[in-house]
Each structure stands twice: as C-alpha cells, then as structure tokens.
Tab-separated table of C-alpha atoms in Angstrom:
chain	number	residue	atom	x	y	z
A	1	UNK	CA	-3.768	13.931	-1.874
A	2	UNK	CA	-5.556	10.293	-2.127
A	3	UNK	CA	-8.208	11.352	-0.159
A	4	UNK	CA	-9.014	14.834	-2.111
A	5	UNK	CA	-8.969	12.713	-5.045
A	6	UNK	CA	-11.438	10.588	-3.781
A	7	UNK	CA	-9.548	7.757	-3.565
A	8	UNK	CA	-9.689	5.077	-1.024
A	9	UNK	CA	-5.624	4.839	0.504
A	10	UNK	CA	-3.822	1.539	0.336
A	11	UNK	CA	-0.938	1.720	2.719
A	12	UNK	CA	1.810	0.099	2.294
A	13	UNK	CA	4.179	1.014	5.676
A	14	UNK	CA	3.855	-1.481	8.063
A	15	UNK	CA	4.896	0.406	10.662
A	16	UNK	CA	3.662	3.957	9.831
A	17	UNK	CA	2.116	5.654	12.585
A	18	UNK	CA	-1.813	7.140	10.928
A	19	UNK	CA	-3.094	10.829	12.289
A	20	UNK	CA	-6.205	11.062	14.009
A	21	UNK	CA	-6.122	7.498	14.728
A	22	UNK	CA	-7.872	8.195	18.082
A	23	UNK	CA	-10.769	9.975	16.352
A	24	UNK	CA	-11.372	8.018	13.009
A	25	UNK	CA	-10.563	4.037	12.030
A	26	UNK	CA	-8.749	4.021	9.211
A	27	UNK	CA	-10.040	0.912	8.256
A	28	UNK	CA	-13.281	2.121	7.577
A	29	UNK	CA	-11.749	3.937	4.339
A	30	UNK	CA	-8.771	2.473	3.586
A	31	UNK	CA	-6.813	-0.651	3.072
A	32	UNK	CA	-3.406	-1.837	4.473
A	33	UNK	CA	-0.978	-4.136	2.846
A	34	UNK	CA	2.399	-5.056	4.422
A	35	UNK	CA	4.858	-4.290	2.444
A	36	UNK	CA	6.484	-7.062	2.261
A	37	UNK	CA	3.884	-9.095	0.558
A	38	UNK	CA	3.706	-5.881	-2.454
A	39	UNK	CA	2.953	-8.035	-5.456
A	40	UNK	CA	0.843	-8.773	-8.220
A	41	UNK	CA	-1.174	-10.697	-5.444
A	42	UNK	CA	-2.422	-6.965	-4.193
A	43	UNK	CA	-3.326	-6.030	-8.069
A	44	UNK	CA	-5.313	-9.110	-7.788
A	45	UNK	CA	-6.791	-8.427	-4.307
A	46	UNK	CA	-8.018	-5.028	-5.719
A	47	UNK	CA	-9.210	-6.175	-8.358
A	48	UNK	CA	-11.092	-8.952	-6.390
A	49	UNK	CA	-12.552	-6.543	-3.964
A	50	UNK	CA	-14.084	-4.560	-7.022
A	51	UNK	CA	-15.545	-7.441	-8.648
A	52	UNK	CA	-16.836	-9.096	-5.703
A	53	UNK	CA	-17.344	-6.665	-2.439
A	54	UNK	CA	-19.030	-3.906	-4.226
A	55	UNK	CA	-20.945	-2.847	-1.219
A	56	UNK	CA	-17.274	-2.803	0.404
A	57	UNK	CA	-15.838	-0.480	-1.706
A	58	UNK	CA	-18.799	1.845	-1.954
A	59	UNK	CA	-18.630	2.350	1.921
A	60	UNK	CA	-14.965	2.954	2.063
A	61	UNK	CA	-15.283	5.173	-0.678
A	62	UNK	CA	-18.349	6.891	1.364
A	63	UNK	CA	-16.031	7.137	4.137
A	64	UNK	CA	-13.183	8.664	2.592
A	65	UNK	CA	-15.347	11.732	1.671
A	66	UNK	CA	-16.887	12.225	4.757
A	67	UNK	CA	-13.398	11.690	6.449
A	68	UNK	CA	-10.985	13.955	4.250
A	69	UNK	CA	-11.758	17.060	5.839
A	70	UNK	CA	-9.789	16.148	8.725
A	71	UNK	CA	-6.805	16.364	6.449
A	72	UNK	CA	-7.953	19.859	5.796
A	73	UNK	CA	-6.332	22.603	7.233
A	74	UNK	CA	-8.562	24.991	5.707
A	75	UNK	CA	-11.517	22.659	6.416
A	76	UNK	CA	-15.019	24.678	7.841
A	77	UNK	CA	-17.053	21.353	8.030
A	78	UNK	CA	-18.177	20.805	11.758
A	79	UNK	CA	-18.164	17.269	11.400
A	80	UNK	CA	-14.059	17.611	11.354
C-alpha cells in the first residue's frame, strides 16, 4: 500500500525476508531501520534526509514508481 501511495517504505523488521529481492534492490527505494533503534532519532533522520539529500529522496521516490508494479498482480507494464 506504501508503494501505490507513492511513498518511499521505511522498514522496520530486521529480519524480514523482502520479495523480488533477486530482481530489484530495495535500497534503491526504500529505507531500513532496525527496530531496535525506533526513536525520535529516525523522525530526525527523515527529516534530515529531506532537508539535506534532496537529490536522495527524489531518486528513491523515482524508484518506487517505476518499481511498484511488481507488487501488482494486475500489473500490464512490461518493465515488471
């Protein structure tokens, strides 16, 4: 649902297990946090990485709209 929402994932499992890992790199469009370390520190991370690494952001976001199609089912793009 992140991704048809546009919005670039920040997972929080450190031990979950990503689909299509062997096709796309999830780093490309999203960001992971271990969950142990969930505090306002990650608020201020975001926060950091939209005041400071623009150009960052703007790719992952890129990414996550040409990647979301793989989480599809119904998806006709050929790129998927």
């Amino acid at each position: 649902e992140v991704l048809f929402a546009g919005c670039i994932p920040v997972i929080l499992s450190d031990e979950i297990g990503l689909p299509f890992d062997d096709f796309l790199d999830w780093t490309t469009f999203s960001l992971k946090w271990p969950m142990g370390e969930v505090s306002p520190a990650l608020v201020q991370h975001l926060e950091d990485l939209l005041a400071n690494e623009r150009p960052l952001v703007r790719a992952m976001h890129a990414n996550v709209l040409r990647y979301r199609c793989w989480f599809d089912y119904n998806s006709e793009d050929p790129e998927c």
